[in-house]
Tab-separated table of C-alpha atoms in Angstrom:
chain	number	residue	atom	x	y	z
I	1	UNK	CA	0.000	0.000	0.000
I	2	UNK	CA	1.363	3.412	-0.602
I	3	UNK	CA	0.068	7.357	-0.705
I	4	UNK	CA	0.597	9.736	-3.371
I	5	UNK	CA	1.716	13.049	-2.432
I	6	UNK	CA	1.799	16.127	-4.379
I	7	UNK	CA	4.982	17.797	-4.395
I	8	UNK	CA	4.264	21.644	-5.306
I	9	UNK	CA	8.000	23.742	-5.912
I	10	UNK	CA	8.096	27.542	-5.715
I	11	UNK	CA	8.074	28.102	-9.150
I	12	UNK	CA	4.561	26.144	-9.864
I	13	UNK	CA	5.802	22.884	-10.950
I	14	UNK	CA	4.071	19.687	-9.183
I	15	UNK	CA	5.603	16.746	-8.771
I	16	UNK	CA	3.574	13.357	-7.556
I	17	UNK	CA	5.652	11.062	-5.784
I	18	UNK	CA	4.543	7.469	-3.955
I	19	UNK	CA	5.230	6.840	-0.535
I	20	UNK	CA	4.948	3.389	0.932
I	21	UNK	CA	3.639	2.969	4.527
I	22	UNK	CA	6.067	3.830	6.974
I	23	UNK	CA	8.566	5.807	4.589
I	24	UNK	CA	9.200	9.572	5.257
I	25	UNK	CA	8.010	11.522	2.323
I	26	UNK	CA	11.817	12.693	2.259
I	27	UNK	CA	12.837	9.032	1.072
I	28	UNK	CA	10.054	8.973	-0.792
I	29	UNK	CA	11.346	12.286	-2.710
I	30	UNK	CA	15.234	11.122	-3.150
I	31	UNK	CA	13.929	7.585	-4.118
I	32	UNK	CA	12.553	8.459	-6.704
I	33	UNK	CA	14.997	11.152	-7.485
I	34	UNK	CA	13.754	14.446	-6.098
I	35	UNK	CA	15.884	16.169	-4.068
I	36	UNK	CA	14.144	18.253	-1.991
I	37	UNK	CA	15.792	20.097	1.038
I	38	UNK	CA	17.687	18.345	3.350
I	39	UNK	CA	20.533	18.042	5.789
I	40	UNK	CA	20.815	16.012	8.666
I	41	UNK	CA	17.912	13.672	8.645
I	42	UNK	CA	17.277	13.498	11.830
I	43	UNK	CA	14.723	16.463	12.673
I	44	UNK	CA	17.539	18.520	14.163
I	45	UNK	CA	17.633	21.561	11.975
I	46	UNK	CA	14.851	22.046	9.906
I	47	UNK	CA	16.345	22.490	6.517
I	48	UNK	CA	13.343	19.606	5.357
I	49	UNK	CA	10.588	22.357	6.630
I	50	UNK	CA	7.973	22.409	4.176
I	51	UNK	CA	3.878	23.062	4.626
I	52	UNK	CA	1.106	20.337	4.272
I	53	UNK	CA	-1.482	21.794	2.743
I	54	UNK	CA	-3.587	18.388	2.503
I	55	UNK	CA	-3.571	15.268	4.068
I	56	UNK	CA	-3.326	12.942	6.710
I	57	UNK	CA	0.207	12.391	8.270
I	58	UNK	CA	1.993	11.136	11.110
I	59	UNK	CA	4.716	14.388	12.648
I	60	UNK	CA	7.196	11.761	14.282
I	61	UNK	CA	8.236	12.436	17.911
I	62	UNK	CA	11.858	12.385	16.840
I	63	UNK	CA	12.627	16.325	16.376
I	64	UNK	CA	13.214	19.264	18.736
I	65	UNK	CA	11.814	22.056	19.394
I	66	UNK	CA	14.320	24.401	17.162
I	67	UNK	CA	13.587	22.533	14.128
I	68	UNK	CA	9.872	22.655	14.446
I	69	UNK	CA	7.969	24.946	17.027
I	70	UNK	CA	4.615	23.069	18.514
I	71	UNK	CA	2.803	26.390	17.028
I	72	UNK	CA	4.153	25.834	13.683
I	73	UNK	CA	3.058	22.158	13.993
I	74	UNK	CA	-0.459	22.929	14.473
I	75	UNK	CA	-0.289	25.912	11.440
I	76	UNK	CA	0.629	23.020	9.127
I	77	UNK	CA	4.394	22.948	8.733
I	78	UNK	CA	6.521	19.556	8.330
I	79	UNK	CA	9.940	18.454	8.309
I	80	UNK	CA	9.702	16.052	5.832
I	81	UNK	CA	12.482	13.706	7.390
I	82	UNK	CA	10.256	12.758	9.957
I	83	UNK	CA	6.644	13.486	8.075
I	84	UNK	CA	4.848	10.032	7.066
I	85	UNK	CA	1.989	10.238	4.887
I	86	UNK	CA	-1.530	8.271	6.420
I	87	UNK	CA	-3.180	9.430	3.245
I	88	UNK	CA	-2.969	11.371	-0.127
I	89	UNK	CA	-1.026	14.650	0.878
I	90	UNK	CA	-0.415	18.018	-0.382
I	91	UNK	CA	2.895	19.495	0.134
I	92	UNK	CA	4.218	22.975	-0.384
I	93	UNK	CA	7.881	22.932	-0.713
I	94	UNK	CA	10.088	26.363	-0.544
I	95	UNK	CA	12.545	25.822	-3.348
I	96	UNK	CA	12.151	25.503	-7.110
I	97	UNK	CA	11.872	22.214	-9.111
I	98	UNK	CA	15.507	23.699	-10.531
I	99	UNK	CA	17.230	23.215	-7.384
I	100	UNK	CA	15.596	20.023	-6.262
I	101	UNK	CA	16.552	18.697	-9.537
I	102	UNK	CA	13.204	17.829	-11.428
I	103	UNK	CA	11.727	19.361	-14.383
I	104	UNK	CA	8.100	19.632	-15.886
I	105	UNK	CA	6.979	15.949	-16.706
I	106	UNK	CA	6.216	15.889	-20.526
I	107	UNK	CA	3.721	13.777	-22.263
I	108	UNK	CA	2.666	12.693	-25.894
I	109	UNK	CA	-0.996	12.342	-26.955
I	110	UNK	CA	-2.950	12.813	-29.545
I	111	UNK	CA	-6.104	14.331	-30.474
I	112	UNK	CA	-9.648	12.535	-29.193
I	113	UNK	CA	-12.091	15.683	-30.266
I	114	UNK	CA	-12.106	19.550	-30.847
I	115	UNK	CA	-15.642	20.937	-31.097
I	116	UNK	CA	-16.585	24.785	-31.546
I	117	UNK	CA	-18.697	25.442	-28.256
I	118	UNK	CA	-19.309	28.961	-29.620
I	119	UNK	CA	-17.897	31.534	-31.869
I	120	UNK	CA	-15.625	32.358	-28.725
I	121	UNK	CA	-14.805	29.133	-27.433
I	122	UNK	CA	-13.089	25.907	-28.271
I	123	UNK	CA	-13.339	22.783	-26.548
I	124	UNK	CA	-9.993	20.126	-27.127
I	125	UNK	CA	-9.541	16.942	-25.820
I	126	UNK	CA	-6.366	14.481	-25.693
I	127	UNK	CA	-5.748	10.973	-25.008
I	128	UNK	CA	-2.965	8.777	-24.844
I	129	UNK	CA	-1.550	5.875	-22.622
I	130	UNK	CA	0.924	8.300	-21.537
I	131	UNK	CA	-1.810	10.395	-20.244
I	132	UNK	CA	-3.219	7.455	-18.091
I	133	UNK	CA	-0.028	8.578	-15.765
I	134	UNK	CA	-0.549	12.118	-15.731
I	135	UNK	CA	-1.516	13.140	-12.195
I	136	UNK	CA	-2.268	16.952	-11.388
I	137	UNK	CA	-4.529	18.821	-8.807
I	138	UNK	CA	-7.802	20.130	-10.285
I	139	UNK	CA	-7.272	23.625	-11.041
I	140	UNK	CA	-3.434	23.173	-12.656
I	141	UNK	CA	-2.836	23.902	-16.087
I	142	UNK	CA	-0.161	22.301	-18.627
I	143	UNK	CA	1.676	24.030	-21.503
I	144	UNK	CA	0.219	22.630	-24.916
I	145	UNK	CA	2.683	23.062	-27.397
I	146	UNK	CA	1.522	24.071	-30.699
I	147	UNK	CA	1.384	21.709	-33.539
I	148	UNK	CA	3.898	22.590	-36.752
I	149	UNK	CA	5.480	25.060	-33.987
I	150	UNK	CA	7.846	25.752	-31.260
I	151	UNK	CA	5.462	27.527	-29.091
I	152	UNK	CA	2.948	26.537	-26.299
I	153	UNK	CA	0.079	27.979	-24.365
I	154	UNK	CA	-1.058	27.659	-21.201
I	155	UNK	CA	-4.313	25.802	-20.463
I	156	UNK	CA	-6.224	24.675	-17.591
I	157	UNK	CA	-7.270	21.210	-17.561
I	158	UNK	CA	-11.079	21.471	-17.742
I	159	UNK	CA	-11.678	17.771	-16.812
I	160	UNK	CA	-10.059	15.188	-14.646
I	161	UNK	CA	-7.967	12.407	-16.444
I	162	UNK	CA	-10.257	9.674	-16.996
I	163	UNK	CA	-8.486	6.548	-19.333
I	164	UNK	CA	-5.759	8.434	-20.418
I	165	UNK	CA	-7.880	11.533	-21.260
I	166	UNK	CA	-8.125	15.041	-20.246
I	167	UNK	CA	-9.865	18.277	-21.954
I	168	UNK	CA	-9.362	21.918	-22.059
I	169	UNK	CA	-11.413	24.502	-22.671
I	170	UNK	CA	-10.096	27.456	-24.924
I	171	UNK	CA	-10.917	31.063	-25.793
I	172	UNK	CA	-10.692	31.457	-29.850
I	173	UNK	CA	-8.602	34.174	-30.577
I	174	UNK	CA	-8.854	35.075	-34.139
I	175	UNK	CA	-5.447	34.718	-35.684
I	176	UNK	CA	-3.951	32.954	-32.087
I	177	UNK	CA	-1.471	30.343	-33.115
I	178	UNK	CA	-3.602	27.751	-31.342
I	179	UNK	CA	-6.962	28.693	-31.950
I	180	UNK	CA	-6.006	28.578	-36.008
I	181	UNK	CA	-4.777	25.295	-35.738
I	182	UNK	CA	-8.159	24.520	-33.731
I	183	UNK	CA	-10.141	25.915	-36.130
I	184	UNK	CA	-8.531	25.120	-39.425
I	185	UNK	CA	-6.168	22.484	-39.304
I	186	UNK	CA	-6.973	19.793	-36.612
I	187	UNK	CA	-8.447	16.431	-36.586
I	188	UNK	CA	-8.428	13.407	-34.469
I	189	UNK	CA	-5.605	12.086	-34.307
I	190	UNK	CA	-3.080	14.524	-34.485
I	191	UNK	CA	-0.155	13.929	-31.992
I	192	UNK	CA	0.335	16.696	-29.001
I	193	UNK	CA	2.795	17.394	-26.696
I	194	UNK	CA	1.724	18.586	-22.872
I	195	UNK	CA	4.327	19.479	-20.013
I	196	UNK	CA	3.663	20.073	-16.690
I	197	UNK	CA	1.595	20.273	-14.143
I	198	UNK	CA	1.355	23.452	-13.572
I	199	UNK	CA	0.137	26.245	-11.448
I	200	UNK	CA	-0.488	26.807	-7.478
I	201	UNK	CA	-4.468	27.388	-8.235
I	202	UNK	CA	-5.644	24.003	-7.177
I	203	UNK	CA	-8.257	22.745	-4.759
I	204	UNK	CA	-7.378	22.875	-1.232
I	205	UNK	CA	-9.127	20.552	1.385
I	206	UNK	CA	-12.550	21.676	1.834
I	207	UNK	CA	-12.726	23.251	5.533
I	208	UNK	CA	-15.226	25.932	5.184
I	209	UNK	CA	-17.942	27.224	1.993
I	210	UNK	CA	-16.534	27.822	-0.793
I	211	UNK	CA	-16.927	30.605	-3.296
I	212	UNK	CA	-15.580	30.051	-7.098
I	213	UNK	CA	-15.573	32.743	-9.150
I	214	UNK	CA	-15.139	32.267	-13.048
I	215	UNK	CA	-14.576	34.498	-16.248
I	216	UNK	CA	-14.722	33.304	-19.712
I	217	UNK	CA	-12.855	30.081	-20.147
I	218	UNK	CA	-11.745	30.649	-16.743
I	219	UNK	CA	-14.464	28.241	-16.460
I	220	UNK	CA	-12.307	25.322	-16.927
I	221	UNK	CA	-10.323	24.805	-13.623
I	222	UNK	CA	-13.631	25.126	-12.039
I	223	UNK	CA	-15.475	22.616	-13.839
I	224	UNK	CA	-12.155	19.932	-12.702
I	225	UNK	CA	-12.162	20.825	-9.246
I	226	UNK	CA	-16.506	20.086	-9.223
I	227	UNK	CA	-15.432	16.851	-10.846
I	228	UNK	CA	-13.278	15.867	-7.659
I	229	UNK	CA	-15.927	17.501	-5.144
I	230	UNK	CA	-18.884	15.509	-6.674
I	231	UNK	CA	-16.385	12.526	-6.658
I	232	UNK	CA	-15.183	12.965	-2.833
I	233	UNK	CA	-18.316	14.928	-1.538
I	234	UNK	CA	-18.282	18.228	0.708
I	235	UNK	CA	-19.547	19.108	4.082
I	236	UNK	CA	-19.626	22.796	3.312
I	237	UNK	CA	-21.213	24.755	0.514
I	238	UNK	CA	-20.243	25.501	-2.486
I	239	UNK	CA	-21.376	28.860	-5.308
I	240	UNK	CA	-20.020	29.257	-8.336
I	241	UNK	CA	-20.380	32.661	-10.248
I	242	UNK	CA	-20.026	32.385	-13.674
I	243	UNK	CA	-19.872	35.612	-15.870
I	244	UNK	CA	-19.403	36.519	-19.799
I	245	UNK	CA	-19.058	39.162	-21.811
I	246	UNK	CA	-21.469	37.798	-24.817
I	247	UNK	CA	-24.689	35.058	-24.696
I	248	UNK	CA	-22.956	33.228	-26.836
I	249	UNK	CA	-19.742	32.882	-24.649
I	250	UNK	CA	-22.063	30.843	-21.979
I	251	UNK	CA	-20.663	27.403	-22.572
I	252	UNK	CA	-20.760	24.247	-20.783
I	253	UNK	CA	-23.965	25.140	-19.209
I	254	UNK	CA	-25.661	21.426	-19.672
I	255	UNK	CA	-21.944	20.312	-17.705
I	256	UNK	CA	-22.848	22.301	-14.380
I	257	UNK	CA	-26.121	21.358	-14.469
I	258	UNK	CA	-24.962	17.668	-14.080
I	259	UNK	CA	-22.898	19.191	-11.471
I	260	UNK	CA	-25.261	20.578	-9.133
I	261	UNK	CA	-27.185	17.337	-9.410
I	262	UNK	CA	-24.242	15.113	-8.147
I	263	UNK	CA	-23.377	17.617	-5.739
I	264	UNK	CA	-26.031	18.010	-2.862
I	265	UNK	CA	-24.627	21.106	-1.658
I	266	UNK	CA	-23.546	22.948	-4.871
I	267	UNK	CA	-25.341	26.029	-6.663
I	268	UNK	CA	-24.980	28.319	-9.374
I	269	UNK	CA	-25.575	31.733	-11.218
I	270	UNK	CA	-24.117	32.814	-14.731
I	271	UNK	CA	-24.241	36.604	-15.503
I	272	UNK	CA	-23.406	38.708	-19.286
I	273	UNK	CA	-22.063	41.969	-19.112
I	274	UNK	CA	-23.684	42.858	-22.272
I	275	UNK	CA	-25.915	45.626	-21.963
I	276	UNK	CA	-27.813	43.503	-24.791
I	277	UNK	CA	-27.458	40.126	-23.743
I	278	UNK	CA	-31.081	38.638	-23.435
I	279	UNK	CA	-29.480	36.649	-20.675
I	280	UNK	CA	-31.740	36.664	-17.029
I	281	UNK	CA	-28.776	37.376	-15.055
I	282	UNK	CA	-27.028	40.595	-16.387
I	283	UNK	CA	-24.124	42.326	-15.471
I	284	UNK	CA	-20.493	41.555	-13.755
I	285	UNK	CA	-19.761	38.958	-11.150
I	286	UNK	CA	-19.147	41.588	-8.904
I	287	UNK	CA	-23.037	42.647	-8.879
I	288	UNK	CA	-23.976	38.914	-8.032
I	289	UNK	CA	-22.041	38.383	-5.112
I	290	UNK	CA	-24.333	38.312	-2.065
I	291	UNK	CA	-23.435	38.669	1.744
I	292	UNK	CA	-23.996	34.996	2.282
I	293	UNK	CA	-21.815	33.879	-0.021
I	294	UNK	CA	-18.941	35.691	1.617
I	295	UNK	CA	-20.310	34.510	5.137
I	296	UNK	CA	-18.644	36.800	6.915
I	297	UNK	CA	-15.261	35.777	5.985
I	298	UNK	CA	-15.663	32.465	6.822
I	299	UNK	CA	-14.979	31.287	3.095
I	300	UNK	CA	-12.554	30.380	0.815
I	301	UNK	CA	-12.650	32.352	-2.688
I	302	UNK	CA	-11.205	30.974	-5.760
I	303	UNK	CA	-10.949	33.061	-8.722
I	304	UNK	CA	-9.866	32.335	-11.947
I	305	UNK	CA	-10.417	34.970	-14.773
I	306	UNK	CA	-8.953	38.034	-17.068
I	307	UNK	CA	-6.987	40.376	-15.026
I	308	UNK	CA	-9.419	43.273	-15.465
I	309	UNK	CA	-12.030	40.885	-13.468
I	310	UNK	CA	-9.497	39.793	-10.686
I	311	UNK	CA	-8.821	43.297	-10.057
I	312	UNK	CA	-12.127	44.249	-9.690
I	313	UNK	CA	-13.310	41.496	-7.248
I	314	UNK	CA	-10.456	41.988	-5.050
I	315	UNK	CA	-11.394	45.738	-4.674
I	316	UNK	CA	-15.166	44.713	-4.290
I	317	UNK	CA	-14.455	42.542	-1.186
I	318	UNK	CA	-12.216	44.680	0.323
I	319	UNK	CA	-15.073	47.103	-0.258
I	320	UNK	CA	-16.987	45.382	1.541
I	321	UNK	CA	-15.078	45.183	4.979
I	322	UNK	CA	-14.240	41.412	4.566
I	323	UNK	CA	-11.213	38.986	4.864
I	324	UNK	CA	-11.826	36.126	3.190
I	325	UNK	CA	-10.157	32.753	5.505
I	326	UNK	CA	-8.645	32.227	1.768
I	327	UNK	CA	-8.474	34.372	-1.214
I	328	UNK	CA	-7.220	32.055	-4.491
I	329	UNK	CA	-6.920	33.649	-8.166
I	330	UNK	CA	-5.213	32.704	-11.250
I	331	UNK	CA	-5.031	35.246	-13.521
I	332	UNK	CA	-4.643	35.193	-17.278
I	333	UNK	CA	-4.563	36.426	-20.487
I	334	UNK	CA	-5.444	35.618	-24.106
I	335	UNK	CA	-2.069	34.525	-26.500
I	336	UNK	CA	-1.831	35.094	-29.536
């Protein structure tokens, strides 16, 4: 029997490892050659100190005091020499994937399906035996390299990987390297390279409601982490805001209805900014937040949209006198 734990580096990268029962994730990490920080071993000087952001675990009674204060115990923090995993775990490490001598995992797969979801938005999907090894936390993105090119773009992974195949969701930009290939060139079949994961916008153990707020296509991490929730279940709430520019840039509607059916505790609201959108809900996310679903502070917001739209709902909460427990947000940008 072993645990897999998610090894998350300072520069984004993520890194699954397996650790047997009874090994410390350290010798889990060097065995199978990641060399995360470490000196002596023996939970005497805290060079291992890293933060579990998930997970079950057994400290070890074997370290002192200077290496690893009883208050940052309870706050989360590790020494990984001593740290044995009782279940999957989460773990942030403070160095880059450079320095602990790992790199982005790359994989080869080829095309399963690309359908036009609207004039705006482009729906790809991938499979390949490869891919049936590909772990990542829902939210993390990969870089897709573009076929007949050099270049890649960054996607989030709007699915979980199911028999070797994952999906992303992507904005068309007219004359975008990838969204011409999309559009003009592609067809089952054709081979692509992914590398990664990516990203520290992920789904953190559910301790409290939870409100996700998308823009556009960033839809997609949001539609992977509600795959794990309905899969695992929740104790808390969840909302998800959903807002668009256009009608025709609401996608993937028919997906979150299917959603909130698995998930007992799960609701939604989609919103156009459109002043002619003959959409129920108009206007920006920001108008369709309501004081419950910030709860006082007593929530965890994850964001995920154009920077414009991140900005905006940061300065709308702090408008509104509250400190989220968590604030989240990935922002990004169309490529060309």
């Amino acid at each position: 029997m072993s645990h897999k734990i998610a090894l998350n580096f300072e520069d984004g990268v993520t890194r699954f490892i397996d650790a047997t029962v009874g090994e410390t994730v350290a010798d889990a990490a060097y065995r199978q050659g990641i060399n995360i920080p470490l000196d002596c071993r023996d939970g005497a000087c805290g060079a291992c100190k890293c933060f579990a952001e998930a997970g079950q675990y057994d400290l070890g009674e074997e370290y002192v005091e200077d290496a690893l204060s009883e208050e940052e115990a309870e706050q989360g923090y590790v020494l990984t020499c001593q740290m044995r995993a009782e279940s999957d775990c989460v773990v942030r490490v403070p160095a880059s994937s450079e320095v602990c001598k790992t790199q982005q995992a790359s994989y080869k797969a080829a095309i399963s399906a690309v359908r036009q979801l609207s004039d705006s938005t482009i729906a790809l999907s991938i499979k390949g035996e490869a891919l049936s090894k590909l772990a990542f936390l829902p939210g993390q993105y990969v870089n897709l390299q573009v076929p007949g090119s050099e270049q890649s773009r960054a996607y989030s992974f709007s699915t979980l990987q199911k028999d070797g195949e994952v999906s992303f969701l992507i904005r068309n930009v007219p004359g975008g390297l990838m969204s011409s290939f999309l559009t003009g060139l592609a067809k089952a079949g054709d081979s692509m390279t992914l590398a990664g994961p990516l990203g520290s916008f992920y789904l953190r153990e559910i301790k409290r409601p939870l409100l996700l707020l998308a823009g556009g296509t960033g839809l997609a991490p949001f539609t992977a982490m509600l795959e794990k929730v309905a899969e695992q279940g929740s104790a808390h709430p969840l909302h998800l805001i959903y807002g668009v520019t256009n009608d025709f840039d609401l996608v993937e509607m028919d997906k979150l209805e299917a959603l909130a059916a698995r998930i007992a505790n799960f609701t939604y609201s989609a919103c156009v900014a459109s002043p002619d959108s003959s959409y129920p809900l108009k206007g920006y996310v920001t108008q369709h937040i309501a004081p419950k679903h910030l709860n006082d502070g007593d929530v965890d917001v994850y964001l995920c949209g154009p920077p414009p739209m991140v900005e905006a709902v940061s300065s709308y909460i702090r408008e509104q006198g509250v400190q989220p427990a968590n604030f989240y947000y990935e922002k990004f940008a169309a490529s060309a």
